[in-house]
Amino acid sequence: MSRRRRMAKQPQKSGFKPVKLVGRSDNQVEYIRSIVANDIILCSGPPGSGKTHIAVGSAVKALRGGAVDKIILTRPVVEVGNSIGYLPGDIEDKVGPYLIPLFDELDYYVEHKYVSKLMAEGRIEICPLSMMRGRTFVNTCVILDEAQNAQRGELRMFLTRIGHESKLVITGDLLQSDLPKHVQGGFRECLEKLEGVDGIETIRLDKSDIVRHPLICEIERRLK
């Protein structure tokens, strides 16, 4: 009798890249800890300090481990400089260009084709901040990036969308608001007034946490 050759089972490819979420400064380590320990996390910091990178990495880790069923990515739709004009298509087509920095971070943790698959399955969703009203987030990690460009009413609306088994991670740079001066300050107010609330933690990263490139500190110092 001839023996059947047994084929070794190939491990199924998950689509998640084998990279670890690691804090590269004491503040970043504290930021990662705070996302695990709290329901709402507000993080301010300069460019390159890891606020978005860690938020996305934490969300992907939670999705991969089954702690949440879904990730929602959002940003205020506020343009910097010249307008890119009217964008045709559905919501994803219109909002997608504003969320490119978040997708860049997703690509660090998840293979690009798998991001598309997760979006098709509804496990990753993009949504403009202005369309959050009336929603309730359940078993979901929601990341609001560039929160310094959200007005006070938008932030209040967003914060009150949280449901059971969910996390809201809100990131922004207080020195880089593109809003008219008379409507700025909503993110700063949230950082100040929500500090100390049980289940909410505020994290403030600074120039010592910048890991993107050493030149960023000097650029920030000279062009502030």
PDB file of N, CA, C and O in Angstrom, residues 56-95:
ATOM      1  N   VAL A  56      -3.899  54.347  16.130  1.00  0.00           N
ATOM      2  CA  VAL A  56      -4.241  53.349  15.106  1.00  0.00           C
ATOM      3  C   VAL A  56      -3.710  51.979  15.499  1.00  0.00           C
ATOM      4  O   VAL A  56      -4.413  50.965  15.373  1.00  0.00           O
ATOM      5  N   GLY A  57      -2.475  51.919  15.994  1.00  0.00           N
ATOM      6  CA  GLY A  57      -1.905  50.635  16.408  1.00  0.00           C
ATOM      7  C   GLY A  57      -2.712  49.980  17.517  1.00  0.00           C
ATOM      8  O   GLY A  57      -2.927  48.765  17.511  1.00  0.00           O
ATOM      9  N   SER A  58      -3.175  50.773  18.471  1.00  0.00           N
ATOM     10  CA  SER A  58      -3.994  50.243  19.565  1.00  0.00           C
ATOM     11  C   SER A  58      -5.334  49.732  19.046  1.00  0.00           C
ATOM     12  O   SER A  58      -5.831  48.688  19.502  1.00  0.00           O
ATOM     13  N   ALA A  59      -5.920  50.457  18.094  1.00  0.00           N
ATOM     14  CA  ALA A  59      -7.201  50.030  17.520  1.00  0.00           C
ATOM     15  C   ALA A  59      -7.049  48.725  16.750  1.00  0.00           C
ATOM     16  O   ALA A  59      -7.886  47.814  16.859  1.00  0.00           O
ATOM     17  N   VAL A  60      -5.994  48.612  15.959  1.00  0.00           N
ATOM     18  CA  VAL A  60      -5.742  47.388  15.190  1.00  0.00           C
ATOM     19  C   VAL A  60      -5.510  46.210  16.139  1.00  0.00           C
ATOM     20  O   VAL A  60      -6.019  45.101  15.917  1.00  0.00           O
ATOM     21  N   LYS A  61      -4.755  46.435  17.193  1.00  0.00           N
ATOM     22  CA  LYS A  61      -4.505  45.375  18.175  1.00  0.00           C
ATOM     23  C   LYS A  61      -5.810  44.903  18.814  1.00  0.00           C
ATOM     24  O   LYS A  61      -6.028  43.699  19.005  1.00  0.00           O
ATOM     25  N   ALA A  62      -6.692  45.849  19.133  1.00  0.00           N
ATOM     26  CA  ALA A  62      -7.987  45.497  19.733  1.00  0.00           C
ATOM     27  C   ALA A  62      -8.858  44.725  18.750  1.00  0.00           C
ATOM     28  O   ALA A  62      -9.539  43.758  19.123  1.00  0.00           O
ATOM     29  N   LEU A  63      -8.853  45.133  17.484  1.00  0.00           N
ATOM     30  CA  LEU A  63      -9.636  44.437  16.455  1.00  0.00           C
ATOM     31  C   LEU A  63      -9.090  43.028  16.236  1.00  0.00           C
ATOM     32  O   LEU A  63      -9.847  42.059  16.165  1.00  0.00           O
ATOM     33  N   ARG A  64      -7.789  42.937  16.133  1.00  0.00           N
ATOM     34  CA  ARG A  64      -7.149  41.635  15.900  1.00  0.00           C
ATOM     35  C   ARG A  64      -7.404  40.677  17.056  1.00  0.00           C
ATOM     36  O   ARG A  64      -7.623  39.475  16.853  1.00  0.00           O
ATOM     37  N   GLY A  65      -7.393  41.179  18.277  1.00  0.00           N
ATOM     38  CA  GLY A  65      -7.582  40.333  19.453  1.00  0.00           C
ATOM     39  C   GLY A  65      -9.029  40.088  19.820  1.00  0.00           C
ATOM     40  O   GLY A  65      -9.308  39.371  20.778  1.00  0.00           O
ATOM     41  N   GLY A  66      -9.962  40.709  19.084  1.00  0.00           N
ATOM     42  CA  GLY A  66     -11.378  40.501  19.365  1.00  0.00           C
ATOM     43  C   GLY A  66     -11.945  41.371  20.461  1.00  0.00           C
ATOM     44  O   GLY A  66     -13.089  41.173  20.886  1.00  0.00           O
ATOM     45  N   ALA A  67     -11.165  42.341  20.937  1.00  0.00           N
ATOM     46  CA  ALA A  67     -11.672  43.231  21.983  1.00  0.00           C
ATOM     47  C   ALA A  67     -12.736  44.173  21.438  1.00  0.00           C
ATOM     48  O   ALA A  67     -13.595  44.647  22.182  1.00  0.00           O
ATOM     49  N   VAL A  68     -12.666  44.484  20.143  1.00  0.00           N
ATOM     50  CA  VAL A  68     -13.704  45.269  19.471  1.00  0.00           C
ATOM     51  C   VAL A  68     -14.038  44.585  18.146  1.00  0.00           C
ATOM     52  O   VAL A  68     -13.250  43.792  17.625  1.00  0.00           O
ATOM     53  N   ASP A  69     -15.207  44.884  17.619  1.00  0.00           N
ATOM     54  CA  ASP A  69     -15.630  44.315  16.338  1.00  0.00           C
ATOM     55  C   ASP A  69     -15.332  45.234  15.162  1.00  0.00           C
ATOM     56  O   ASP A  69     -15.377  44.796  14.010  1.00  0.00           O
ATOM     57  N   LYS A  70     -15.025  46.500  15.475  1.00  0.00           N
ATOM     58  CA  LYS A  70     -14.983  47.477  14.385  1.00  0.00           C
ATOM     59  C   LYS A  70     -14.081  48.648  14.747  1.00  0.00           C
ATOM     60  O   LYS A  70     -13.935  48.994  15.928  1.00  0.00           O
ATOM     61  N   ILE A  71     -13.483  49.249  13.722  1.00  0.00           N
ATOM     62  CA  ILE A  71     -12.730  50.497  13.862  1.00  0.00           C
ATOM     63  C   ILE A  71     -13.407  51.542  12.996  1.00  0.00           C
ATOM     64  O   ILE A  71     -13.732  51.278  11.827  1.00  0.00           O
ATOM     65  N   ILE A  72     -13.630  52.721  13.552  1.00  0.00           N
ATOM     66  CA  ILE A  72     -14.140  53.849  12.766  1.00  0.00           C
ATOM     67  C   ILE A  72     -13.092  54.953  12.802  1.00  0.00           C
ATOM     68  O   ILE A  72     -12.581  55.303  13.866  1.00  0.00           O
ATOM     69  N   LEU A  73     -12.773  55.489  11.639  1.00  0.00           N
ATOM     70  CA  LEU A  73     -11.801  56.569  11.505  1.00  0.00           C
ATOM     71  C   LEU A  73     -12.523  57.834  11.066  1.00  0.00           C
ATOM     72  O   LEU A  73     -13.328  57.813  10.136  1.00  0.00           O
ATOM     73  N   THR A  74     -12.225  58.932  11.739  1.00  0.00           N
ATOM     74  CA  THR A  74     -12.870  60.188  11.367  1.00  0.00           C
ATOM     75  C   THR A  74     -11.924  61.360  11.583  1.00  0.00           C
ATOM     76  O   THR A  74     -10.976  61.284  12.376  1.00  0.00           O
ATOM     77  N   ARG A  75     -12.205  62.420  10.862  1.00  0.00           N
ATOM     78  CA  ARG A  75     -11.458  63.679  10.966  1.00  0.00           C
ATOM     79  C   ARG A  75     -12.416  64.804  10.625  1.00  0.00           C
ATOM     80  O   ARG A  75     -13.336  64.621   9.828  1.00  0.00           O
ATOM     81  N   PRO A  76     -12.211  65.984  11.167  1.00  0.00           N
ATOM     82  CA  PRO A  76     -12.970  67.132  10.676  1.00  0.00           C
ATOM     83  C   PRO A  76     -12.543  67.413   9.233  1.00  0.00           C
ATOM     84  O   PRO A  76     -11.352  67.329   8.910  1.00  0.00           O
ATOM     85  N   VAL A  77     -13.500  67.701   8.391  1.00  0.00           N
ATOM     86  CA  VAL A  77     -13.176  67.997   6.989  1.00  0.00           C
ATOM     87  C   VAL A  77     -12.854  69.481   6.877  1.00  0.00           C
ATOM     88  O   VAL A  77     -13.701  70.317   6.554  1.00  0.00           O
ATOM     89  N   VAL A  78     -11.614  69.813   7.207  1.00  0.00           N
ATOM     90  CA  VAL A  78     -11.125  71.193   7.159  1.00  0.00           C
ATOM     91  C   VAL A  78      -9.864  71.197   6.312  1.00  0.00           C
ATOM     92  O   VAL A  78      -8.917  70.457   6.601  1.00  0.00           O
ATOM     93  N   GLU A  79      -9.850  72.011   5.269  1.00  0.00           N
ATOM     94  CA  GLU A  79      -8.711  72.024   4.361  1.00  0.00           C
ATOM     95  C   GLU A  79      -7.625  72.969   4.846  1.00  0.00           C
ATOM     96  O   GLU A  79      -7.891  73.960   5.520  1.00  0.00           O
ATOM     97  N   VAL A  80      -6.389  72.618   4.506  1.00  0.00           N
ATOM     98  CA  VAL A  80      -5.231  73.457   4.815  1.00  0.00           C
ATOM     99  C   VAL A  80      -4.774  74.109   3.523  1.00  0.00           C
ATOM    100  O   VAL A  80      -4.425  73.429   2.572  1.00  0.00           O
ATOM    101  N   GLY A  81      -4.804  75.423   3.473  1.00  0.00           N
ATOM    102  CA  GLY A  81      -4.370  76.117   2.258  1.00  0.00           C
ATOM    103  C   GLY A  81      -5.440  76.088   1.184  1.00  0.00           C
ATOM    104  O   GLY A  81      -6.628  76.192   1.465  1.00  0.00           O
ATOM    105  N   ASN A  82      -5.035  75.886  -0.064  1.00  0.00           N
ATOM    106  CA  ASN A  82      -5.953  75.933  -1.203  1.00  0.00           C
ATOM    107  C   ASN A  82      -6.924  74.762  -1.178  1.00  0.00           C
ATOM    108  O   ASN A  82      -6.574  73.642  -0.793  1.00  0.00           O
ATOM    109  N   SER A  83      -8.154  75.017  -1.614  1.00  0.00           N
ATOM    110  CA  SER A  83      -9.175  73.984  -1.651  1.00  0.00           C
ATOM    111  C   SER A  83      -8.868  72.954  -2.734  1.00  0.00           C
ATOM    112  O   SER A  83      -8.345  73.276  -3.796  1.00  0.00           O
ATOM    113  N   ILE A  84      -9.208  71.665  -2.439  1.00  0.00           N
ATOM    114  CA  ILE A  84      -9.055  70.641  -3.472  1.00  0.00           C
ATOM    115  C   ILE A  84     -10.322  70.550  -4.318  1.00  0.00           C
ATOM    116  O   ILE A  84     -10.383  69.761  -5.252  1.00  0.00           O
ATOM    117  N   GLY A  85     -11.307  71.377  -4.007  1.00  0.00           N
ATOM    118  CA  GLY A  85     -12.505  71.461  -4.832  1.00  0.00           C
ATOM    119  C   GLY A  85     -13.482  70.323  -4.600  1.00  0.00           C
ATOM    120  O   GLY A  85     -13.338  69.515  -3.687  1.00  0.00           O
ATOM    121  N   TYR A  86     -14.489  70.251  -5.465  1.00  0.00           N
ATOM    122  CA  TYR A  86     -15.544  69.243  -5.358  1.00  0.00           C
ATOM    123  C   TYR A  86     -14.983  67.861  -5.670  1.00  0.00           C
ATOM    124  O   TYR A  86     -14.233  67.676  -6.629  1.00  0.00           O
ATOM    125  N   LEU A  87     -15.338  66.888  -4.851  1.00  0.00           N
ATOM    126  CA  LEU A  87     -14.904  65.516  -5.076  1.00  0.00           C
ATOM    127  C   LEU A  87     -16.120  64.658  -5.395  1.00  0.00           C
ATOM    128  O   LEU A  87     -17.068  64.584  -4.608  1.00  0.00           O
ATOM    129  N   PRO A  88     -16.136  63.987  -6.554  1.00  0.00           N
ATOM    130  CA  PRO A  88     -17.264  63.125  -6.914  1.00  0.00           C
ATOM    131  C   PRO A  88     -17.230  61.820  -6.127  1.00  0.00           C
ATOM    132  O   PRO A  88     -16.242  61.479  -5.483  1.00  0.00           O
ATOM    133  N   GLY A  89     -18.343  61.062  -6.197  1.00  0.00           N
ATOM    134  CA  GLY A  89     -18.375  59.731  -5.600  1.00  0.00           C
ATOM    135  C   GLY A  89     -19.154  59.665  -4.306  1.00  0.00           C
ATOM    136  O   GLY A  89     -19.862  60.608  -3.928  1.00  0.00           O
ATOM    137  N   ASP A  90     -19.015  58.521  -3.617  1.00  0.00           N
ATOM    138  CA  ASP A  90     -19.729  58.309  -2.361  1.00  0.00           C
ATOM    139  C   ASP A  90     -18.944  58.922  -1.200  1.00  0.00           C
ATOM    140  O   ASP A  90     -17.937  59.606  -1.401  1.00  0.00           O
ATOM    141  N   ILE A  91     -19.405  58.651   0.033  1.00  0.00           N
ATOM    142  CA  ILE A  91     -18.774  59.251   1.208  1.00  0.00           C
ATOM    143  C   ILE A  91     -17.293  58.893   1.283  1.00  0.00           C
ATOM    144  O   ILE A  91     -16.451  59.748   1.569  1.00  0.00           O
ATOM    145  N   GLU A  92     -16.974  57.619   1.022  1.00  0.00           N
ATOM    146  CA  GLU A  92     -15.570  57.204   1.104  1.00  0.00           C
ATOM    147  C   GLU A  92     -14.710  57.957   0.102  1.00  0.00           C
ATOM    148  O   GLU A  92     -13.571  58.316   0.394  1.00  0.00           O
ATOM    149  N   ASP A  93     -15.253  58.183  -1.101  1.00  0.00           N
ATOM    150  CA  ASP A  93     -14.506  58.925  -2.116  1.00  0.00           C
ATOM    151  C   ASP A  93     -14.295  60.372  -1.693  1.00  0.00           C
ATOM    152  O   ASP A  93     -13.240  60.964  -1.949  1.00  0.00           O
ATOM    153  N   LYS A  94     -15.306  60.965  -1.065  1.00  0.00           N
ATOM    154  CA  LYS A  94     -15.231  62.376  -0.692  1.00  0.00           C
ATOM    155  C   LYS A  94     -14.349  62.614   0.542  1.00  0.00           C
ATOM    156  O   LYS A  94     -13.620  63.595   0.619  1.00  0.00           O
ATOM    157  N   VAL A  95     -14.451  61.705   1.511  1.00  0.00           N
ATOM    158  CA  VAL A  95     -13.743  61.896   2.764  1.00  0.00           C
ATOM    159  C   VAL A  95     -12.352  61.258   2.732  1.00  0.00           C
ATOM    160  O   VAL A  95     -11.446  61.696   3.434  1.00  0.00           O
TER     161      VAL A  95
END
